């Protein structure tokens, strides 16, 4: 279907031959009009718009509208969409009892996987994935309630009362209030920090057919309900090779810092290059980007803004991260493999400065990615070629044999 793409379905129909491609290195699983990545140039477009322009000129809910409906909203559409989302921010009170079943020290992603999956038990009018109206209301509910669930998971961990949503705040401002306010005092979100949080959401909103998005599509392809499909995406995102890299990256920076900071970078890089060590430079490398991830650049700029606002310009972890980046980008190992910082390299520094606890980083990624997952799910179901996803295998196990009675085995 083009100079670089072969459609092998005809070959399969005629000969029964299929391809072997573990990790899907060379397999396109769908047509998509949502997100475009040019990995060699380091370019990312949502519906044709460069991420650099969206991050500066639009807020997250405008970006959500764009991803879901294909165009940026006009003022009336924006107001209507915000109104719809911000009027679905509360979750059913029963959710609190469900949350209470978790240990207080549970990882937030364990809790989020459960809470998002549990939503399908609450909203029976939006569980038919093949019904566009059900999908639409499920989309609004998921986007609206994810911040509430993440904040509840956090408040539960620290034993503070839940803070109910305040719908006249912005999406990001409301989230920060639910995270950081207490019933004892007024909380006024800082505009610079709210803007940074909103940008984190925008930068994470979609990223074409990554592992979690492919999981959501595969899960949804069975006809399950939208909440279950998104819960599958949350579970997949958790892994350190994917969304869990932001947490792993900040922990890595913290460890290097404890061992001596900048002076220990050389030793750390040596370890990373030793294939037997099992150590990776977290926040570096990407399946598609073989150049600087544009989101990492924006995240690094946001570091300056946030740290400047908080008077933390000399933040040792930021200094360490920048030095680590510089050394890695001059090292033959990283140059030869085209390994550059990805979005997770700097996002943890911003989140930590804002006051987000490290284990919550990936839950915030999940919150932001929810819209991308939904847009991809909608696109899949609207595609006339959509079928249940069902990869094949090369069987390399035992051939047919007889079961011996237990006494003879
Ligand atoms: N540190 C050290 N070496 C690396 C790294 C890294 N972060 N990333 C890749 N490499 C090496 C591999 O060991 C491999 O080396 P080899 O050719 O000598 O065997 C080579 O670079 C190619 O890497 P692959 O693992 O084949 O690349 P793949 O596309 O399968 O993996 C991935 C991409 C998972 C992102 C990988 O780069 C990685 O694990 N990075 C660290 C985790 C991370 O930051 N994940 C976030 C990704 S972005 C996101 O999900 C939001």
Short mmCIF file of C-alpha atoms and ligand atoms in Angstrom, two decimals:
data_model
loop_
_atom_site.label_atom_id
_atom_site.label_comp_id
_atom_site.label_asym_id
_atom_site.label_seq_id
_atom_site.Cartn_x
_atom_site.Cartn_y
_atom_site.Cartn_z
CA UNK A 1 0.00 0.00 0.00
CA UNK A 2 2.83 2.39 -0.79
CA UNK A 3 6.56 2.43 -1.29
CA UNK A 4 7.45 1.21 2.22
CA UNK A 5 4.35 -0.82 3.11
CA UNK A 6 3.27 -4.25 1.92
CA UNK A 7 -0.29 -5.43 2.55
CA UNK A 8 0.18 -9.15 3.05
CA UNK A 9 -3.48 -10.01 3.55
CA UNK A 10 -3.95 -11.10 -0.06
CA UNK A 11 -0.88 -13.30 0.21
CA UNK A 12 -2.35 -14.84 3.35
CA UNK A 13 -5.73 -15.41 1.68
CA UNK A 14 -4.05 -17.10 -1.28
CA UNK A 15 -1.30 -19.09 0.43
CA UNK A 16 -2.00 -19.16 4.19
CA UNK A 17 1.46 -17.64 4.77
CA UNK A 18 1.80 -15.08 7.50
CA UNK A 19 4.66 -12.99 8.91
CA UNK A 20 6.74 -13.43 12.06
CA UNK A 21 7.32 -10.09 13.81
CA UNK A 22 7.80 -10.30 17.60
CA UNK A 23 7.48 -6.87 19.22
CA UNK A 24 5.70 -5.64 16.04
CA UNK A 25 8.87 -3.94 14.83
CA UNK A 26 7.66 -3.96 11.25
CA UNK A 27 3.91 -4.35 11.50
CA UNK A 28 1.29 -1.60 11.07
CA UNK A 29 -1.80 -2.77 12.93
CA UNK A 30 -4.21 -0.14 11.58
CA UNK A 31 -4.80 2.95 9.48
CA UNK A 32 -4.99 6.03 11.65
CA UNK A 33 -5.63 9.74 11.20
CA UNK A 34 -4.92 10.77 14.78
CA UNK A 35 -1.20 11.08 15.54
CA UNK A 36 1.76 11.26 13.22
CA UNK A 37 5.35 10.69 14.34
CA UNK A 38 8.40 11.18 12.16
CA UNK A 39 10.94 9.41 14.32
CA UNK A 40 13.94 10.48 12.25
CA UNK A 41 13.05 14.15 12.33
CA UNK A 42 11.73 14.07 15.90
CA UNK A 43 8.34 15.36 14.78
CA UNK A 44 4.99 14.77 16.51
CA UNK A 45 1.65 15.96 15.11
CA UNK A 46 -1.84 15.52 16.57
CA UNK A 47 -4.34 15.63 13.67
CA UNK A 48 -1.68 17.51 11.68
CA UNK A 49 -0.86 20.12 14.33
CA UNK A 50 2.72 20.21 15.68
CA UNK A 51 2.93 19.37 19.36
CA UNK A 52 5.04 22.49 19.91
CA UNK A 53 2.13 24.69 18.76
CA UNK A 54 -0.52 22.79 20.68
CA UNK A 55 1.53 22.89 23.89
CA UNK A 56 1.85 26.66 23.69
CA UNK A 57 -1.39 27.82 22.07
CA UNK A 58 -4.01 25.35 23.30
CA UNK A 59 -5.01 23.88 26.62
CA UNK A 60 -5.47 20.19 27.34
CA UNK A 61 -9.24 20.12 26.87
CA UNK A 62 -8.88 21.77 23.44
CA UNK A 63 -6.35 19.05 22.62
CA UNK A 64 -8.81 16.41 23.85
CA UNK A 65 -11.47 17.87 21.56
CA UNK A 66 -9.01 17.79 18.65
CA UNK A 67 -8.08 14.16 19.28
CA UNK A 68 -11.67 13.03 19.71
CA UNK A 69 -13.39 15.00 16.95
CA UNK A 70 -10.58 15.73 14.47
CA UNK A 71 -10.60 19.55 14.57
CA UNK A 72 -9.73 22.21 17.12
CA UNK A 73 -12.86 23.65 18.73
CA UNK A 74 -14.18 27.13 18.05
CA UNK A 75 -15.04 29.19 21.19
CA UNK A 76 -18.60 27.86 21.42
CA UNK A 77 -17.50 24.25 20.92
CA UNK A 78 -14.74 24.72 23.49
CA UNK A 79 -17.15 26.14 26.07
CA UNK A 80 -19.65 23.35 25.45
CA UNK A 81 -17.00 20.62 25.70
CA UNK A 82 -15.53 22.09 28.90
CA UNK A 83 -19.00 22.29 30.34
CA UNK A 84 -19.75 18.67 29.49
CA UNK A 85 -16.45 17.40 30.91
CA UNK A 86 -16.49 19.53 34.04
CA UNK A 87 -20.03 18.38 34.90
CA UNK A 88 -18.96 14.76 35.05
CA UNK A 89 -16.04 15.13 37.44
CA UNK A 90 -17.69 13.51 40.48
CA UNK A 91 -17.50 9.78 40.95
CA UNK A 92 -20.13 7.57 42.54
CA UNK A 93 -19.78 7.60 46.34
CA UNK A 94 -19.62 3.80 46.28
CA UNK A 95 -16.20 4.18 44.67
CA UNK A 96 -14.87 5.23 48.08
CA UNK A 97 -15.75 1.85 49.56
CA UNK A 98 -14.05 0.09 46.68
CA UNK A 99 -10.96 2.23 47.23
CA UNK A 100 -10.95 1.34 50.90
CA UNK A 101 -10.41 -2.29 50.00
CA UNK A 102 -6.85 -1.48 48.96
CA UNK A 103 -3.87 -1.37 51.29
CA UNK A 104 -2.86 2.23 51.91
CA UNK A 105 0.62 1.53 50.59
CA UNK A 106 -0.68 0.03 47.32
CA UNK A 107 0.98 1.40 44.20
CA UNK A 108 -1.30 4.07 42.65
CA UNK A 109 -1.23 2.20 39.32
CA UNK A 110 -2.55 -0.94 41.02
CA UNK A 111 -5.33 1.18 42.46
CA UNK A 112 -6.03 2.95 39.15
CA UNK A 113 -6.25 -0.32 37.24
CA UNK A 114 -8.92 -1.43 39.70
CA UNK A 115 -10.81 1.87 39.86
CA UNK A 116 -11.01 2.39 36.10
CA UNK A 117 -12.10 -1.22 35.57
CA UNK A 118 -14.71 -0.75 38.29
CA UNK A 119 -16.29 2.15 36.39
CA UNK A 120 -17.98 -0.38 34.11
CA UNK A 121 -19.91 -1.54 37.16
CA UNK A 122 -21.36 1.95 37.70
CA UNK A 123 -22.34 3.34 34.30
CA UNK A 124 -24.59 0.83 32.58
CA UNK A 125 -25.72 3.41 30.04
CA UNK A 126 -22.26 3.67 28.50
CA UNK A 127 -20.95 0.12 28.29
CA UNK A 128 -21.92 -0.83 24.72
CA UNK A 129 -18.73 -0.17 22.80
CA UNK A 130 -20.51 -0.54 19.46
CA UNK A 131 -23.04 2.19 20.27
CA UNK A 132 -21.63 5.66 19.40
CA UNK A 133 -23.78 7.34 22.06
CA UNK A 134 -22.48 4.99 24.73
CA UNK A 135 -18.92 5.59 23.58
CA UNK A 136 -19.43 9.36 23.63
CA UNK A 137 -20.72 9.46 27.20
CA UNK A 138 -18.08 6.95 28.33
CA UNK A 139 -15.42 9.22 26.78
CA UNK A 140 -16.67 12.29 28.63
CA UNK A 141 -16.96 10.35 31.89
CA UNK A 142 -13.48 8.86 31.63
CA UNK A 143 -11.80 12.18 30.79
CA UNK A 144 -13.76 13.94 33.54
CA UNK A 145 -13.29 11.36 36.28
CA UNK A 146 -9.68 10.31 35.82
CA UNK A 147 -8.33 13.36 37.73
CA UNK A 148 -10.82 12.68 40.55
CA UNK A 149 -9.74 9.04 40.76
CA UNK A 150 -6.02 9.83 40.71
CA UNK A 151 -6.46 12.47 43.44
CA UNK A 152 -8.60 10.08 45.51
CA UNK A 153 -5.95 7.36 45.17
CA UNK A 154 -3.37 9.84 46.46
CA UNK A 155 -5.46 11.16 49.34
CA UNK A 156 -6.22 7.59 50.37
CA UNK A 157 -2.49 6.77 50.50
CA UNK A 158 -1.73 9.68 52.78
CA UNK A 159 -4.84 9.26 54.90
CA UNK A 160 -6.35 12.67 54.13
CA UNK A 161 -10.03 13.31 53.32
CA UNK A 162 -10.96 13.32 49.64
CA UNK A 163 -11.42 16.75 48.12
CA UNK A 164 -14.46 16.92 45.87
CA UNK A 165 -14.08 18.48 42.42
CA UNK A 166 -14.68 22.18 41.89
CA UNK A 167 -16.09 22.54 38.43
CA UNK A 168 -15.51 26.25 37.89
CA UNK A 169 -11.74 25.68 37.93
CA UNK A 170 -9.78 24.66 34.86
CA UNK A 171 -9.27 20.93 34.27
CA UNK A 172 -5.67 21.04 35.54
CA UNK A 173 -6.47 23.56 38.29
CA UNK A 174 -9.26 21.35 39.59
CA UNK A 175 -6.93 18.35 39.59
CA UNK A 176 -4.27 20.21 41.57
CA UNK A 177 -6.85 21.39 44.08
CA UNK A 178 -8.14 17.83 44.58
CA UNK A 179 -4.53 16.73 45.09
CA UNK A 180 -3.22 19.45 47.38
CA UNK A 181 -6.14 21.16 49.14
CA UNK A 182 -7.35 20.09 52.57
CA UNK A 183 -10.71 20.88 54.18
CA UNK A 184 -8.83 23.04 56.72
CA UNK A 185 -7.72 25.86 54.44
CA UNK A 186 -8.41 27.56 51.13
CA UNK A 187 -6.22 26.42 48.25
CA UNK A 188 -5.39 28.68 45.35
CA UNK A 189 -3.60 26.89 42.51
CA UNK A 190 -0.50 28.69 41.23
CA UNK A 191 -1.08 29.70 37.57
CA UNK A 192 2.42 28.75 36.38
CA UNK A 193 2.17 25.32 37.98
CA UNK A 194 -1.34 24.77 36.63
CA UNK A 195 -0.12 25.66 33.16
CA UNK A 196 2.79 23.22 33.56
CA UNK A 197 0.43 20.45 34.68
CA UNK A 198 -1.85 21.20 31.73
CA UNK A 199 1.15 20.97 29.40
CA UNK A 200 2.16 17.63 30.89
CA UNK A 201 -1.36 16.41 30.08
CA UNK A 202 -1.15 17.74 26.49
CA UNK A 203 2.26 16.20 25.83
CA UNK A 204 1.04 12.80 27.00
CA UNK A 205 -2.38 12.89 25.33
CA UNK A 206 -1.64 10.49 22.46
CA UNK A 207 1.29 8.76 20.83
CA UNK A 208 -0.12 6.49 18.11
CA UNK A 209 0.24 2.69 18.41
CA UNK A 210 2.44 2.36 21.54
CA UNK A 211 2.06 -0.65 23.83
CA UNK A 212 -0.81 0.68 25.95
CA UNK A 213 -2.75 2.08 22.97
CA UNK A 214 -2.35 -1.19 21.11
CA UNK A 215 -3.55 -2.93 24.27
CA UNK A 216 -6.64 -0.73 24.40
CA UNK A 217 -7.38 -1.41 20.73
CA UNK A 218 -6.85 -5.16 21.13
CA UNK A 219 -8.94 -5.29 24.28
CA UNK A 220 -11.70 -3.17 22.71
CA UNK A 221 -11.67 -5.31 19.56
CA UNK A 222 -13.34 -8.12 21.49
CA UNK A 223 -16.36 -5.88 22.03
CA UNK A 224 -15.72 -5.36 25.73
CA UNK A 225 -16.93 -2.11 27.30
CA UNK A 226 -14.91 1.13 27.02
CA UNK A 227 -14.03 1.25 30.74
CA UNK A 228 -12.58 -2.27 30.65
CA UNK A 229 -10.54 -1.42 27.55
CA UNK A 230 -9.12 1.73 29.17
CA UNK A 231 -8.33 -0.23 32.36
CA UNK A 232 -6.28 -2.61 30.19
CA UNK A 233 -4.39 0.42 28.86
CA UNK A 234 -3.70 1.61 32.41
CA UNK A 235 -2.30 -1.81 33.32
CA UNK A 236 -0.03 -1.87 30.27
CA UNK A 237 1.18 1.68 30.79
CA UNK A 238 2.43 0.78 34.27
CA UNK A 239 5.52 -1.08 32.99
CA UNK A 240 8.92 0.63 33.31
CA UNK A 241 9.63 0.20 29.58
CA UNK A 242 6.55 2.36 28.91
CA UNK A 243 4.75 4.86 31.18
CA UNK A 244 6.47 3.61 34.32
CA UNK A 245 9.72 5.06 32.95
CA UNK A 246 9.01 8.51 34.47
CA UNK A 247 8.98 7.03 37.98
CA UNK A 248 11.97 4.78 37.20
CA UNK A 249 13.86 7.75 35.73
CA UNK A 250 13.40 9.93 38.80
CA UNK A 251 14.39 7.04 41.06
CA UNK A 252 17.49 6.53 38.90
CA UNK A 253 18.43 10.22 39.18
CA UNK A 254 17.85 10.04 42.95
CA UNK A 255 20.13 6.99 43.23
CA UNK A 256 22.93 8.65 41.25
CA UNK A 257 22.52 11.76 43.39
CA UNK A 258 22.81 9.70 46.59
CA UNK A 259 25.95 8.02 45.32
CA UNK A 260 27.72 11.34 44.63
CA UNK A 261 25.74 13.13 41.90
CA UNK A 262 27.40 14.57 38.79
CA UNK A 263 30.78 13.04 39.73
CA UNK A 264 29.23 9.56 39.48
CA UNK A 265 27.71 9.93 36.00
CA UNK A 266 30.72 8.36 34.26
CA UNK A 267 30.50 5.28 36.45
CA UNK A 268 26.76 5.02 35.89
CA UNK A 269 27.10 5.29 32.10
CA UNK A 270 29.72 2.53 32.22
CA UNK A 271 27.18 0.31 33.99
CA UNK A 272 24.50 1.12 31.40
CA UNK A 273 26.87 0.14 28.58
CA UNK A 274 27.63 -3.18 30.25
CA UNK A 275 24.93 -5.44 28.81
CA UNK A 276 25.26 -7.84 31.75
CA UNK A 277 24.40 -5.19 34.32
CA UNK A 278 20.72 -5.01 33.34
CA UNK A 279 20.90 -1.25 33.95
CA UNK A 280 19.28 1.09 31.41
CA UNK A 281 19.38 4.83 31.17
CA UNK A 282 15.71 5.38 31.97
CA UNK A 283 13.99 8.15 30.02
CA UNK A 284 16.26 7.44 27.05
CA UNK A 285 15.54 5.57 23.85
CA UNK A 286 12.36 5.04 21.89
CA UNK A 287 11.02 2.53 19.39
CA UNK A 288 10.05 5.24 16.91
CA UNK A 289 12.13 8.33 17.73
CA UNK A 290 15.66 8.03 16.45
CA UNK A 291 16.12 11.72 17.20
CA UNK A 292 15.25 14.01 20.12
CA UNK A 293 11.68 13.40 21.31
CA UNK A 294 9.99 16.81 20.79
CA UNK A 295 8.05 16.29 24.03
CA UNK A 296 11.33 16.00 25.95
CA UNK A 297 12.39 19.41 24.62
CA UNK A 298 9.11 20.97 25.74
CA UNK A 299 9.39 19.21 29.09
CA UNK A 300 12.90 20.57 29.59
CA UNK A 301 11.63 24.12 28.90
CA UNK A 302 8.84 23.52 31.38
CA UNK A 303 11.47 22.51 33.97
CA UNK A 304 12.99 26.00 33.67
CA UNK A 305 9.58 27.68 34.05
CA UNK A 306 8.47 25.62 37.04
CA UNK A 307 11.79 25.60 38.88
CA UNK A 308 12.12 29.35 38.25
CA UNK A 309 8.64 30.02 39.62
CA UNK A 310 9.41 28.00 42.75
CA UNK A 311 12.87 29.50 43.26
CA UNK A 312 14.45 26.08 42.66
CA UNK A 313 16.70 27.10 39.73
CA UNK A 314 19.59 25.19 41.28
CA UNK A 315 17.64 21.96 41.67
CA UNK A 316 20.41 19.33 41.86
CA UNK A 317 18.35 16.66 40.06
CA UNK A 318 17.72 18.98 37.10
CA UNK A 319 21.41 19.81 36.95
CA UNK A 320 22.22 16.11 37.14
CA UNK A 321 19.70 15.24 34.39
CA UNK A 322 21.09 17.88 32.03
CA UNK A 323 24.65 16.77 32.63
CA UNK A 324 23.66 13.12 32.16
CA UNK A 325 21.94 14.00 28.89
CA UNK A 326 25.00 15.90 27.64
CA UNK A 327 27.39 13.08 28.49
CA UNK A 328 25.13 10.41 26.98
CA UNK A 329 24.61 12.36 23.75
CA UNK A 330 28.38 12.59 23.30
CA UNK A 331 28.95 8.90 24.01
CA UNK A 332 29.47 6.51 21.09
CA UNK A 333 27.12 3.88 22.65
CA UNK A 334 24.13 6.25 22.59
CA UNK A 335 25.11 7.92 19.31
CA UNK A 336 25.41 4.60 17.46
CA UNK A 337 22.02 3.42 18.73
CA UNK A 338 20.34 6.82 18.22
CA UNK A 339 19.25 6.96 21.84
CA UNK A 340 17.89 10.38 22.88
CA UNK A 341 15.88 11.59 25.86
CA UNK A 342 12.20 10.71 25.64
CA UNK A 343 9.29 12.50 27.34
CA UNK A 344 9.93 10.73 30.63
CA UNK A 345 13.44 12.07 31.09
CA UNK A 346 12.34 15.52 32.29
CA UNK A 347 8.67 15.06 33.19
CA UNK A 348 9.50 13.63 36.62
CA UNK A 349 11.53 16.69 37.56
CA UNK A 350 8.60 18.97 36.75
CA UNK A 351 6.10 16.77 38.58
CA UNK A 352 8.30 16.44 41.64
CA UNK A 353 8.76 20.23 41.79
CA UNK A 354 4.99 20.69 41.59
CA UNK A 355 4.69 18.40 44.60
CA UNK A 356 3.50 15.20 42.95
CA UNK A 357 4.86 12.15 44.79
CA UNK A 358 7.02 9.93 42.58
CA UNK A 359 4.76 6.81 42.65
CA UNK A 360 1.92 8.93 41.24
CA UNK A 361 3.76 9.96 38.08
CA UNK A 362 2.52 7.09 35.94
CA UNK A 363 -1.05 7.54 37.17
CA UNK A 364 -0.89 11.12 35.88
CA UNK A 365 0.39 9.80 32.57
CA UNK A 366 -2.62 7.45 32.48
CA UNK A 367 -4.97 10.34 33.24
CA UNK A 368 -3.53 12.33 30.32
CA UNK A 369 -3.38 9.38 27.89
CA UNK A 370 -7.01 8.40 28.49
CA UNK A 371 -8.22 10.71 25.72
CA UNK A 372 -5.77 9.21 23.23
CA UNK A 373 -6.87 5.71 24.13
CA UNK A 374 -10.51 6.68 23.63
CA UNK A 375 -9.85 8.45 20.32
CA UNK A 376 -8.01 5.35 19.07
CA UNK A 377 -10.80 3.07 20.26
CA UNK A 378 -13.39 5.21 18.45
CA UNK A 379 -11.31 5.20 15.31
CA UNK A 380 -10.93 1.42 15.41
CA UNK A 381 -14.63 0.79 15.87
CA UNK A 382 -15.53 3.24 13.09
CA UNK A 383 -13.14 1.50 10.68
CA UNK A 384 -15.03 -0.76 8.23
CA UNK A 385 -12.02 -3.12 8.23
CA UNK A 386 -12.17 -3.52 12.02
CA UNK A 387 -11.94 -7.12 13.22
CA UNK A 388 -11.10 -8.73 16.53
CA UNK A 389 -7.31 -8.53 16.98
CA UNK A 390 -5.83 -12.00 16.85
CA UNK A 391 -2.09 -12.39 16.23
CA UNK A 392 -0.76 -15.73 15.04
CA UNK A 393 2.17 -17.65 16.50
CA UNK A 394 4.99 -19.90 15.39
CA UNK A 395 4.48 -23.01 17.48
CA UNK A 396 7.84 -24.40 18.65
CA UNK A 397 6.67 -26.75 21.42
CA UNK A 398 6.18 -30.51 21.62
CA UNK A 399 4.43 -32.33 18.80
CA UNK A 400 1.41 -34.53 19.48
CA UNK A 401 2.01 -37.22 22.18
CA UNK A 402 -0.02 -39.52 24.41
CA UNK A 403 -0.84 -38.88 28.07
CA UNK A 404 0.67 -41.61 30.28
CA UNK A 405 -1.15 -42.72 33.45
CA UNK A 406 0.22 -40.83 36.45
CA UNK A 407 2.09 -43.82 37.85
CA UNK A 408 4.11 -44.17 34.63
CA UNK A 409 5.28 -40.52 34.37
N1 LIG B 1 19.65 2.52 27.98
C1 LIG B 1 20.63 1.73 27.47
N2 LIG B 1 20.55 1.07 26.31
C2 LIG B 1 19.41 1.19 25.62
C3 LIG B 1 18.34 1.98 26.08
C4 LIG B 1 18.50 2.66 27.31
N3 LIG B 1 17.51 3.43 27.79
N4 LIG B 1 17.33 1.91 25.19
C5 LIG B 1 17.74 1.10 24.21
N5 LIG B 1 19.00 0.67 24.46
C6 LIG B 1 19.83 -0.18 23.60
C7 LIG B 1 19.36 -1.62 23.64
O1 LIG B 1 20.02 -2.34 24.66
C8 LIG B 1 19.74 -2.09 22.25
O2 LIG B 1 21.12 -2.29 22.24
P1 LIG B 1 21.78 -3.45 21.31
O3 LIG B 1 21.46 -3.06 19.91
O4 LIG B 1 23.22 -3.44 21.64
O5 LIG B 1 21.11 -4.74 21.71
C9 LIG B 1 19.46 -0.87 21.38
O6 LIG B 1 19.63 0.26 22.26
C10 LIG B 1 18.09 -0.84 20.75
O7 LIG B 1 17.14 -0.89 21.80
P2 LIG B 1 15.87 -1.83 21.83
O8 LIG B 1 15.66 -2.29 23.23
O9 LIG B 1 15.98 -2.86 20.75
O10 LIG B 1 14.77 -0.78 21.40
P3 LIG B 1 13.22 -0.95 21.59
O11 LIG B 1 12.60 -0.14 20.54
O12 LIG B 1 12.84 -2.39 21.66
O13 LIG B 1 12.94 -0.32 23.04
C11 LIG B 1 12.52 1.27 24.75
C12 LIG B 1 12.54 0.99 23.23
C13 LIG B 1 11.70 0.18 25.46
C14 LIG B 1 11.83 2.60 24.98
C15 LIG B 1 13.96 1.28 25.28
O14 LIG B 1 14.67 2.32 24.63
C16 LIG B 1 14.02 1.46 26.78
O15 LIG B 1 13.88 0.49 27.52
N6 LIG B 1 14.22 2.71 27.30
C17 LIG B 1 14.23 2.96 28.70
C18 LIG B 1 12.82 2.99 29.26
C19 LIG B 1 12.07 4.23 28.84
O16 LIG B 1 12.56 5.35 28.96
N7 LIG B 1 10.83 4.01 28.39
C20 LIG B 1 9.94 5.10 28.00
C21 LIG B 1 9.66 5.07 26.53
S1 LIG B 1 8.67 6.46 26.09
C22 LIG B 1 7.16 6.08 26.69
O17 LIG B 1 6.73 4.99 26.78
C23 LIG B 1 6.36 7.20 27.12
#
